[in-house]
Short mmCIF file of C-alpha atoms in Angstrom, two decimals:
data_model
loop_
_atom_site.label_atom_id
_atom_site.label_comp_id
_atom_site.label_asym_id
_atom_site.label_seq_id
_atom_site.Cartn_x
_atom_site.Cartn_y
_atom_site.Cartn_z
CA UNK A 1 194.49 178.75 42.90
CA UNK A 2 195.50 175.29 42.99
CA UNK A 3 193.59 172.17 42.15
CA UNK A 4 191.77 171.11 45.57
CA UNK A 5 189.76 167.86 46.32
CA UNK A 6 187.60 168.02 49.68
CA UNK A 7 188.29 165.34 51.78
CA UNK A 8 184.59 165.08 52.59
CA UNK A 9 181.94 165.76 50.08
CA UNK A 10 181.13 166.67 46.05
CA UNK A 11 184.17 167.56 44.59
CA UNK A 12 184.09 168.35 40.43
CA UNK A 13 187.36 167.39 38.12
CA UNK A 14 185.83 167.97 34.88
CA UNK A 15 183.26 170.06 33.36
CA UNK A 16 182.20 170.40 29.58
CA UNK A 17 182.89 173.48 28.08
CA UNK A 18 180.61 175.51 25.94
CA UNK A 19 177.60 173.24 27.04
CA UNK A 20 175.42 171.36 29.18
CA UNK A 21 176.69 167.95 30.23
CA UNK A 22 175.09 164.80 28.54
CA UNK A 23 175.90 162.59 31.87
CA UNK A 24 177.09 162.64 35.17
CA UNK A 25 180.21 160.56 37.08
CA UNK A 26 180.47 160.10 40.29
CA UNK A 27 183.32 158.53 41.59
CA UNK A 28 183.17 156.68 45.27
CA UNK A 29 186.15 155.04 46.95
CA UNK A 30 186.25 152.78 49.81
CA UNK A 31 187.43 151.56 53.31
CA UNK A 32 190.58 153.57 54.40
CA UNK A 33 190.02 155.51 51.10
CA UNK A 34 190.44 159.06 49.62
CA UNK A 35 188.49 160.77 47.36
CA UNK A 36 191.95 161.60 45.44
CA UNK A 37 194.63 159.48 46.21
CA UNK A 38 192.18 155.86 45.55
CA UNK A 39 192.04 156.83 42.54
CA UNK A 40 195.31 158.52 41.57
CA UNK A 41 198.31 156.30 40.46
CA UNK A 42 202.03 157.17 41.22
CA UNK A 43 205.25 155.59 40.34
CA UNK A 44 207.41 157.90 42.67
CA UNK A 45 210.59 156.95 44.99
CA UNK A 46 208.24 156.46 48.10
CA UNK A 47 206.07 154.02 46.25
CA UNK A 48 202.31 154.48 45.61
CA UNK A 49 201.55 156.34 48.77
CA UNK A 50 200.32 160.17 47.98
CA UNK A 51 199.90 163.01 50.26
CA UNK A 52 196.20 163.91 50.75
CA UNK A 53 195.28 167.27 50.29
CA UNK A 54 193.67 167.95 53.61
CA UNK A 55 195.06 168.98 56.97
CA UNK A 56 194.66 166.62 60.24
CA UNK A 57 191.24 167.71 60.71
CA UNK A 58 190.16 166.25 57.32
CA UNK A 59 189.32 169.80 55.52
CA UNK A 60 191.03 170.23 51.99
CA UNK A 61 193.86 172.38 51.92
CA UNK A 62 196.06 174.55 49.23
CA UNK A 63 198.74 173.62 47.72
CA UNK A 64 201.80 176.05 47.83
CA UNK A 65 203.22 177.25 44.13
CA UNK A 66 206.35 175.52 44.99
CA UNK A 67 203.93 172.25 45.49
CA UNK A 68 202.32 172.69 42.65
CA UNK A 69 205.75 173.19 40.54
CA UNK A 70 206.67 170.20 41.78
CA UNK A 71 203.31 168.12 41.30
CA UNK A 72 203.42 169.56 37.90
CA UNK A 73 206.54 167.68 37.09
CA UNK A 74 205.67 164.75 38.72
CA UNK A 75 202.46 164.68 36.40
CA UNK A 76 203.40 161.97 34.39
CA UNK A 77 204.01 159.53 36.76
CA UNK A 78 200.84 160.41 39.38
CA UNK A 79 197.79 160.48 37.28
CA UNK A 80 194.84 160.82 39.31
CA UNK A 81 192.99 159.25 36.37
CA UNK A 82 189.26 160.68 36.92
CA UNK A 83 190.40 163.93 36.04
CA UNK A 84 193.61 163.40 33.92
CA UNK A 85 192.81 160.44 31.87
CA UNK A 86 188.84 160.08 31.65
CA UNK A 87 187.76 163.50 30.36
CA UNK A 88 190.28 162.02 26.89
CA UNK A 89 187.72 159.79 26.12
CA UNK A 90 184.20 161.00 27.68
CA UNK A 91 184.45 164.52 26.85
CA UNK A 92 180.80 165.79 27.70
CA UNK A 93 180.57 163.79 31.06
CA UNK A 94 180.61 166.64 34.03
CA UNK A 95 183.16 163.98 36.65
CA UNK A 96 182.89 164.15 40.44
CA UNK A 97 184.48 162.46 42.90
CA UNK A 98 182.71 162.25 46.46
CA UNK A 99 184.68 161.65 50.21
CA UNK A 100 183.60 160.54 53.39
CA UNK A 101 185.39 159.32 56.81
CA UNK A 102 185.68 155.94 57.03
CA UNK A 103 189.48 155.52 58.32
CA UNK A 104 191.07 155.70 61.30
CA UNK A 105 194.31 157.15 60.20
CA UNK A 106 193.00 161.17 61.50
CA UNK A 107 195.48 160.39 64.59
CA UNK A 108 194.54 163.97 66.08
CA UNK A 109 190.59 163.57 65.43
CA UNK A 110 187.88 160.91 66.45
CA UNK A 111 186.75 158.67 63.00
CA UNK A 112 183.25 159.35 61.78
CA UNK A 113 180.71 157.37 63.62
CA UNK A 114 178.18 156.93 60.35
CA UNK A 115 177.09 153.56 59.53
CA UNK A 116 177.03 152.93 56.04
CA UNK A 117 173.30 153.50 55.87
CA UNK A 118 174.13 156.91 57.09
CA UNK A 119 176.95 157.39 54.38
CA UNK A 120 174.75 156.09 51.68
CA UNK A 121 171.79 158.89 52.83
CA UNK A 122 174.69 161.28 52.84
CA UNK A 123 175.62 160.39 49.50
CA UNK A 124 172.09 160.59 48.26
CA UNK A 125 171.21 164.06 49.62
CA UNK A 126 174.80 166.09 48.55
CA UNK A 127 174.01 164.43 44.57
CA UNK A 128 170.47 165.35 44.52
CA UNK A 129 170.86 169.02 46.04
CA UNK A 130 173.33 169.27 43.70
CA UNK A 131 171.54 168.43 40.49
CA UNK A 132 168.99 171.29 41.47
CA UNK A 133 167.68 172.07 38.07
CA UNK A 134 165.00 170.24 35.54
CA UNK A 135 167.99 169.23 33.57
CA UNK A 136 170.19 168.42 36.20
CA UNK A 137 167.60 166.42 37.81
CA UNK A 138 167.18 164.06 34.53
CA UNK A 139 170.18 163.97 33.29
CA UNK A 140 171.54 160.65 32.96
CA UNK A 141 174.55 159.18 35.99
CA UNK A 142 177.03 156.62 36.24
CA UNK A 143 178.55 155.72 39.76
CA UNK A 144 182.05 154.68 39.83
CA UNK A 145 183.20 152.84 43.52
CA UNK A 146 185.94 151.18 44.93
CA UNK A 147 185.69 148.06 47.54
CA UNK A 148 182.95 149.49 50.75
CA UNK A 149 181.94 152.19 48.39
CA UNK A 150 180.22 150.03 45.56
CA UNK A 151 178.02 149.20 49.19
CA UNK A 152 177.02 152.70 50.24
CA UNK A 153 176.73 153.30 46.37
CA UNK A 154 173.99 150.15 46.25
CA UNK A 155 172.31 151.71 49.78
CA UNK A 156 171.93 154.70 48.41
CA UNK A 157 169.82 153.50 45.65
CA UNK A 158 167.77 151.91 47.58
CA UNK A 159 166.90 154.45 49.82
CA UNK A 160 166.47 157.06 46.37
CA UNK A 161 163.72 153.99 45.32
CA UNK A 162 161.56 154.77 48.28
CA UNK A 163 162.02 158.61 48.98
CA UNK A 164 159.12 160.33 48.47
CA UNK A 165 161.04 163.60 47.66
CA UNK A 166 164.46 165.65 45.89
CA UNK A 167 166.08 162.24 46.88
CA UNK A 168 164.25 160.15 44.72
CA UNK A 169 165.48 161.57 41.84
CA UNK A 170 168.67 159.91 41.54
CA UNK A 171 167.74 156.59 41.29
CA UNK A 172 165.44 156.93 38.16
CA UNK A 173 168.60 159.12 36.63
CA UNK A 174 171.26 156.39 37.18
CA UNK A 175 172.11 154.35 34.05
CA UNK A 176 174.70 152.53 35.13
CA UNK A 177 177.30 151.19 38.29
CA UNK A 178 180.88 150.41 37.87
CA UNK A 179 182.07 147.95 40.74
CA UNK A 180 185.63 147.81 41.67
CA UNK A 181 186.63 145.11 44.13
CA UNK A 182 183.23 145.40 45.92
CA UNK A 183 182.37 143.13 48.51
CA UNK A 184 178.94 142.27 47.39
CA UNK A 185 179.02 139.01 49.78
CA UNK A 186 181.17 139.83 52.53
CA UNK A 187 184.86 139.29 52.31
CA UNK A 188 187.35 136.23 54.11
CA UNK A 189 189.87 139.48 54.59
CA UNK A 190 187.54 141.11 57.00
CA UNK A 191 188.08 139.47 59.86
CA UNK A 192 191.91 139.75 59.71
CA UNK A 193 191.13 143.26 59.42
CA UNK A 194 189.07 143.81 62.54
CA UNK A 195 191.76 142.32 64.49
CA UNK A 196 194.39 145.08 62.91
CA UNK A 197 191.44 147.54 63.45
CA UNK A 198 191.07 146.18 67.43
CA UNK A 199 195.31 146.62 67.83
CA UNK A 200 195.40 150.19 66.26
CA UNK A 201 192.62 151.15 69.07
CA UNK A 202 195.47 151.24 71.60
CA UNK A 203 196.81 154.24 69.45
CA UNK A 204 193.34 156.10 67.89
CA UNK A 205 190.56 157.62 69.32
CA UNK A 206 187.45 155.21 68.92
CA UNK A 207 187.77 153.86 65.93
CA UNK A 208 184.43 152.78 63.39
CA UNK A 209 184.25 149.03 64.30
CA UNK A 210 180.53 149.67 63.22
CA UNK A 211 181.34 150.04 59.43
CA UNK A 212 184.27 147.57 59.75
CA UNK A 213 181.47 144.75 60.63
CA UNK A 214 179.39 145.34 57.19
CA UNK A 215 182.70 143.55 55.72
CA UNK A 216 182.33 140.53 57.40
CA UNK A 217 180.87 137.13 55.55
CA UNK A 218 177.15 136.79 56.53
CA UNK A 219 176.63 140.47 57.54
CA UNK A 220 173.06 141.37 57.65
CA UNK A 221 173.57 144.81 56.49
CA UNK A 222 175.44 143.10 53.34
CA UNK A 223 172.25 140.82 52.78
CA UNK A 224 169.64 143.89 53.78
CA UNK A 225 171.61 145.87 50.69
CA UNK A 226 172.13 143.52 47.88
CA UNK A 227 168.70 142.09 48.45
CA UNK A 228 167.38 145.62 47.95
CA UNK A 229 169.53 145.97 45.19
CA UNK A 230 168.91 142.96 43.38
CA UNK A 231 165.05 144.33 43.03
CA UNK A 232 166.16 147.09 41.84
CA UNK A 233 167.99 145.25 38.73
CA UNK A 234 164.98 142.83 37.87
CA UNK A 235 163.28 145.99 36.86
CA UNK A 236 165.90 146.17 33.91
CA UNK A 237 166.59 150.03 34.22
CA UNK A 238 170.19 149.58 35.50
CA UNK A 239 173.49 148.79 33.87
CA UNK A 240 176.15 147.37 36.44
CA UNK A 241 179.43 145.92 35.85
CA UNK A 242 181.84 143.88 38.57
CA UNK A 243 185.70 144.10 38.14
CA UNK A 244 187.54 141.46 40.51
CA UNK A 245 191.25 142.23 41.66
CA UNK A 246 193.31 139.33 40.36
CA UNK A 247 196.23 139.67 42.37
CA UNK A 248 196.87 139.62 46.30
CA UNK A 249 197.82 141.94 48.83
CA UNK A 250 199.99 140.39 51.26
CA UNK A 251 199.34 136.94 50.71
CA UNK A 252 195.35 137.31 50.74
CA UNK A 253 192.61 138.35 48.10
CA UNK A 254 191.19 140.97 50.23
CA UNK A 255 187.91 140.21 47.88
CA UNK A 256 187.69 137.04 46.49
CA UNK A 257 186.15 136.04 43.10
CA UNK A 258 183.05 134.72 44.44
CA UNK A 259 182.45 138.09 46.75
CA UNK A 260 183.55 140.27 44.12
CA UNK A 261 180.29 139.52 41.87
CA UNK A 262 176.61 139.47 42.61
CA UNK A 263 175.87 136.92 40.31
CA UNK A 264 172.36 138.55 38.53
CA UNK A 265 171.49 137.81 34.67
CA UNK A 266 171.69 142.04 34.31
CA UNK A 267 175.40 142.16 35.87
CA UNK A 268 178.06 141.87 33.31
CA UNK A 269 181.47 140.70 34.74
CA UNK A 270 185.41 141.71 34.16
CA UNK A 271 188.80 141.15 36.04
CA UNK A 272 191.20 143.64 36.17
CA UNK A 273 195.19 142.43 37.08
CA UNK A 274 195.69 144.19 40.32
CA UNK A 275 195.55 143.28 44.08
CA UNK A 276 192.80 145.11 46.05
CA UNK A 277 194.42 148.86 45.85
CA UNK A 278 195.65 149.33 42.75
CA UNK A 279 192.60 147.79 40.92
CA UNK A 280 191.34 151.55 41.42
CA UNK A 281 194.50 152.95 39.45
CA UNK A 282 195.57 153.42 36.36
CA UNK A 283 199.35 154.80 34.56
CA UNK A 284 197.91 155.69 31.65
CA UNK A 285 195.41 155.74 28.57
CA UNK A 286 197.10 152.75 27.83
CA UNK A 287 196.45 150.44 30.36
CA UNK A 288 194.76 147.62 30.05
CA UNK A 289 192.36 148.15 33.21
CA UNK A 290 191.85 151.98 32.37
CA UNK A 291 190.56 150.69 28.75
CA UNK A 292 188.05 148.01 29.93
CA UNK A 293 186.91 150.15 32.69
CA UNK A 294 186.88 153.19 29.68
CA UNK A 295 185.15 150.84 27.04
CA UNK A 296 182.00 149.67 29.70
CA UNK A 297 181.19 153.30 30.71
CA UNK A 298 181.60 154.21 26.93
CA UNK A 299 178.61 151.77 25.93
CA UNK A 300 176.73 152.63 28.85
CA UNK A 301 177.42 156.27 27.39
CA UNK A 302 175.75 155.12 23.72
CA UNK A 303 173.01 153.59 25.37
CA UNK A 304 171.31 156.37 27.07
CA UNK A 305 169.72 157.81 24.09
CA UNK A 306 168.40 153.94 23.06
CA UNK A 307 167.11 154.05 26.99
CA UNK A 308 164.93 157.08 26.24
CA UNK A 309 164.01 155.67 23.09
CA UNK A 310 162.55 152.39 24.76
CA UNK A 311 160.99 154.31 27.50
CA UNK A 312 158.92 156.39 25.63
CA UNK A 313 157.87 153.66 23.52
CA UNK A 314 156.83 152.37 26.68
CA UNK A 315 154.54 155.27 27.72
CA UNK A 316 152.90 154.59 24.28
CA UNK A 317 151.54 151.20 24.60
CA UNK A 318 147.35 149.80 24.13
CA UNK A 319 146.83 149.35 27.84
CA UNK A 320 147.36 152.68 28.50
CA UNK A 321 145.34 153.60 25.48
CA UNK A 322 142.11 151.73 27.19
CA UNK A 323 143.25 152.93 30.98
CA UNK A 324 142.61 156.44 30.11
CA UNK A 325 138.89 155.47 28.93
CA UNK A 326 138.84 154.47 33.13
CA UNK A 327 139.71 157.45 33.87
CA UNK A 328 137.10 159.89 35.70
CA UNK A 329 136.92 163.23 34.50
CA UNK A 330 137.10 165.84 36.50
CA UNK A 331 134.93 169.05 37.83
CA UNK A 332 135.65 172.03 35.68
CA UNK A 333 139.14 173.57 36.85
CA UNK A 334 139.73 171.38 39.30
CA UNK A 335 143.43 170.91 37.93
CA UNK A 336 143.61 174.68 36.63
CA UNK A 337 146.92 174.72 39.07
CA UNK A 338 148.89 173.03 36.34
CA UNK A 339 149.01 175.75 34.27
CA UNK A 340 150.51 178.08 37.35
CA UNK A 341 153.78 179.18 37.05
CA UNK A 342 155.25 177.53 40.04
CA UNK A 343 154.68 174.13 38.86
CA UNK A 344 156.14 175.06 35.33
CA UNK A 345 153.76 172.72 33.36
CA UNK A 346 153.44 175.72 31.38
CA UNK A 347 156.82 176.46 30.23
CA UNK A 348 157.60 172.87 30.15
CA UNK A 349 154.94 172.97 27.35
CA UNK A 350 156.54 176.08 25.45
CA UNK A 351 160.06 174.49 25.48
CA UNK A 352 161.58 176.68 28.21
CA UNK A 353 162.52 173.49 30.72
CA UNK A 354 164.87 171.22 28.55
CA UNK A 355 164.09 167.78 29.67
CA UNK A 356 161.82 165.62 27.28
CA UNK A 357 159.83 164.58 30.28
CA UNK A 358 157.41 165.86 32.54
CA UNK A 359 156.90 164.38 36.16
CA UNK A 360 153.80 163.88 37.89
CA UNK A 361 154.80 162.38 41.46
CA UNK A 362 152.35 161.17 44.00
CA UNK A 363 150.77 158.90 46.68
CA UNK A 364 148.58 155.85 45.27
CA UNK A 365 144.84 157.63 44.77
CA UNK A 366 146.12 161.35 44.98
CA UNK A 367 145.14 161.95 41.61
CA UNK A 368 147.96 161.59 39.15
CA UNK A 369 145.89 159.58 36.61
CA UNK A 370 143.37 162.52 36.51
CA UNK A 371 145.58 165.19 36.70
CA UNK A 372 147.01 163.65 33.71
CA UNK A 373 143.86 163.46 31.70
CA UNK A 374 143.19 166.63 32.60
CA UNK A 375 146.14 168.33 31.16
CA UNK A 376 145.77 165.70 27.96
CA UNK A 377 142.36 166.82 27.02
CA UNK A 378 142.66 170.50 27.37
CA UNK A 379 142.49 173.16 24.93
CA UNK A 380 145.96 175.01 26.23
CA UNK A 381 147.88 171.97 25.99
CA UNK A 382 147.35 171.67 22.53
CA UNK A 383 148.03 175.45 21.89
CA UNK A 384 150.84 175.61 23.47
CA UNK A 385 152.36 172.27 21.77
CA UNK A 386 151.38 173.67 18.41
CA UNK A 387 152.87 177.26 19.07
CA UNK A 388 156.25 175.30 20.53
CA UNK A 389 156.21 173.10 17.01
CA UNK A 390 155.83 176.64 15.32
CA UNK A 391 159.09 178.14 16.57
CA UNK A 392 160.75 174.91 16.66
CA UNK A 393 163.74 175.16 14.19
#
């Protein structure tokens, strides 16, 4: 079967064998994008324009063995670079790449309506439905986006900070976001670009003026976003890194420098010498934007077991120590559930669930504090540490 990348969607390019994963990457392009050809480089006759897999109706498609004989030779000069270049230097990262519709070039079918709320919740639910197991859920991710998709990337974040259930997961997991020619500010290009997007109407279907708009300077979904996001990086939990496109396209920085970074004390900064498109692409292992890009998710890579480190040695700390004393104790087996399987506190204990870390998630007052004491102080939580200790190798 050949190699297929859903238009819309999870799709995985990489996969450790012979192991669990030690991080996720997900890979989000932008306005007009592809979840394969943003991200895939070509040197061909017909320029840096690449087939997408997927028919007119935006569903992935096959590739015949004659097109894959031919794609085969053509492999050194298109290198789709999340699959064929990154998995050389991050071995035991499982890589996805995510789609969604925001183009209008589907000339036989309407463009998506979503706003990029909607795109970002979408983004949020297929990740954390995904990641479905204790280890899964914990394990450490890096987003990677191009241009609109750094936004829906930052939304999605957000929303994962206030979700009360599977979606809130994801923010707590991510370590770190890789911005490519993101807007963060609006962009001077955008209005040029609603004007091309107004002209094309007279050919397409009802094109997505709404998503178009979030480009513009002053946009109050741009503010709404990075103001959330911003929050979100004064706690200190998040890594982020801005690349700015150097060159033009046409005549005009489709991001400028000043758009291009948002300018906290946590964001480190980098420019990589492209124009807008091809700031997402890279020839080879040996190109200078594939190595800075490489060498920031590399130390983001080292610094996920320092992470866990620190926050553990934050869960040890004297105010704790005297909050517990505060604690009220509670009526005999009142939290007796904890030990049931379904809640597998139990086999968390024995060493059957992987992850180093035990969640107990709640409303203010519901009783996490006591629960907590609770499972502390009793006699089965020390057996069952001691018997996991004794069979530890």
């Amino acid at each position: 079967m050949g190699f297929v990348v859903n238009r819309i969607g999870l799709t995985v390019l990489f996969e450790p064998q012979g192991g669990e994963p030690d991080l996720d990457i997900v890979f989000v392009h932008g306005l007009f994008g592809h979840p394969q050809n943003t991200w895939t480089c070509s040197t061909s006759r017909h320029g840096d324009q690449i087939k997408p897999l997927t028919s007119a109706d935006g569903e992935a498609v096959e590739q015949t063995p004659k097109e894959r004989s031919t794609l085969g030779r053509k492999a050194p000069k298109d290198v789709y670079w999340p699959r064929d270049l990154l998995p050389t230097i991050m071995p035991q990262s499982r890589i996805f790449t995510w789609g969604y519709d925001v183009s209008i070039d589907h000339i036989f079918s309407s463009a998506s309506h979503a706003s990029v709320f909607q795109h970002a919740e979408t983004l949020l639910f297929d990740l954390a439905t995904l990641r479905r197991t204790p280890t899964e859920k914990t394990r450490p991710i890096i987003f990677v986006a191009h241009s609109l998709g750094g936004i829906v990337v930052k939304d999605a974040l957000c929303l994962s900070k206030n979700e009360r259930n599977f979606n809130g997961d994801i923010l707590p997991a991510t370590t770190g976001v890789c911005f490519r020619g993101t807007p963060h500010r609006g962009s001077k290009a955008a209005s040029i670009r609603k004007v091309a997007f107004e002209i094309s109407k007279v050919f397409l279907r009802d094109p997505n003026l709404k998503v178009l708009c979030v480009l513009e300077i002053n946009s109050e979904i741009l503010e709404r976003v990075t103001r959330s996001f911003c929050q979100i990086l004064r706690d200190g939990n998040l890594s982020v890194h801005s690349f700015s496109e150097e060159l033009s396209t046409s005549g005009i920085k489709v991001v400028d420098t000043f758009s291009s970074y948002i300018s906290d004390a946590n964001e480190t900064r980098g420019v990589i010498h492209a124009n807008h498109r091809d700031v997402a692409r890279f020839a080879s292992a040996d190109d200078p934007g594939f190595k800075r890009v490489g060498n920031v998710l590399l130390r983001w890579e080292s610094d996920i077991p320092l992470k866990k480190a620190v926050c553990l040695t934050q869960l040890d700390n004297r105010e704790a120590r005297y909050r517990i004393r505060d604690v009220k104790q509670t009526f005999e087996d009142t939290y007796s559930w904890l030990f049931k399987d379904k809640v597998g506190f139990e086999d968390w204990l024995r060493g059957k669930i992987e992850s180093g870390i035990y969640w107990i998630r709640g409303k203010p007052g519901s009783g996490k504090s006591t629960a907590m004491k609770f499972a502390l102080q009793h006699k089965l939580t020390r057996c069952l540490l001691e018997e996991y200790n004794n069979i530890s190798p």
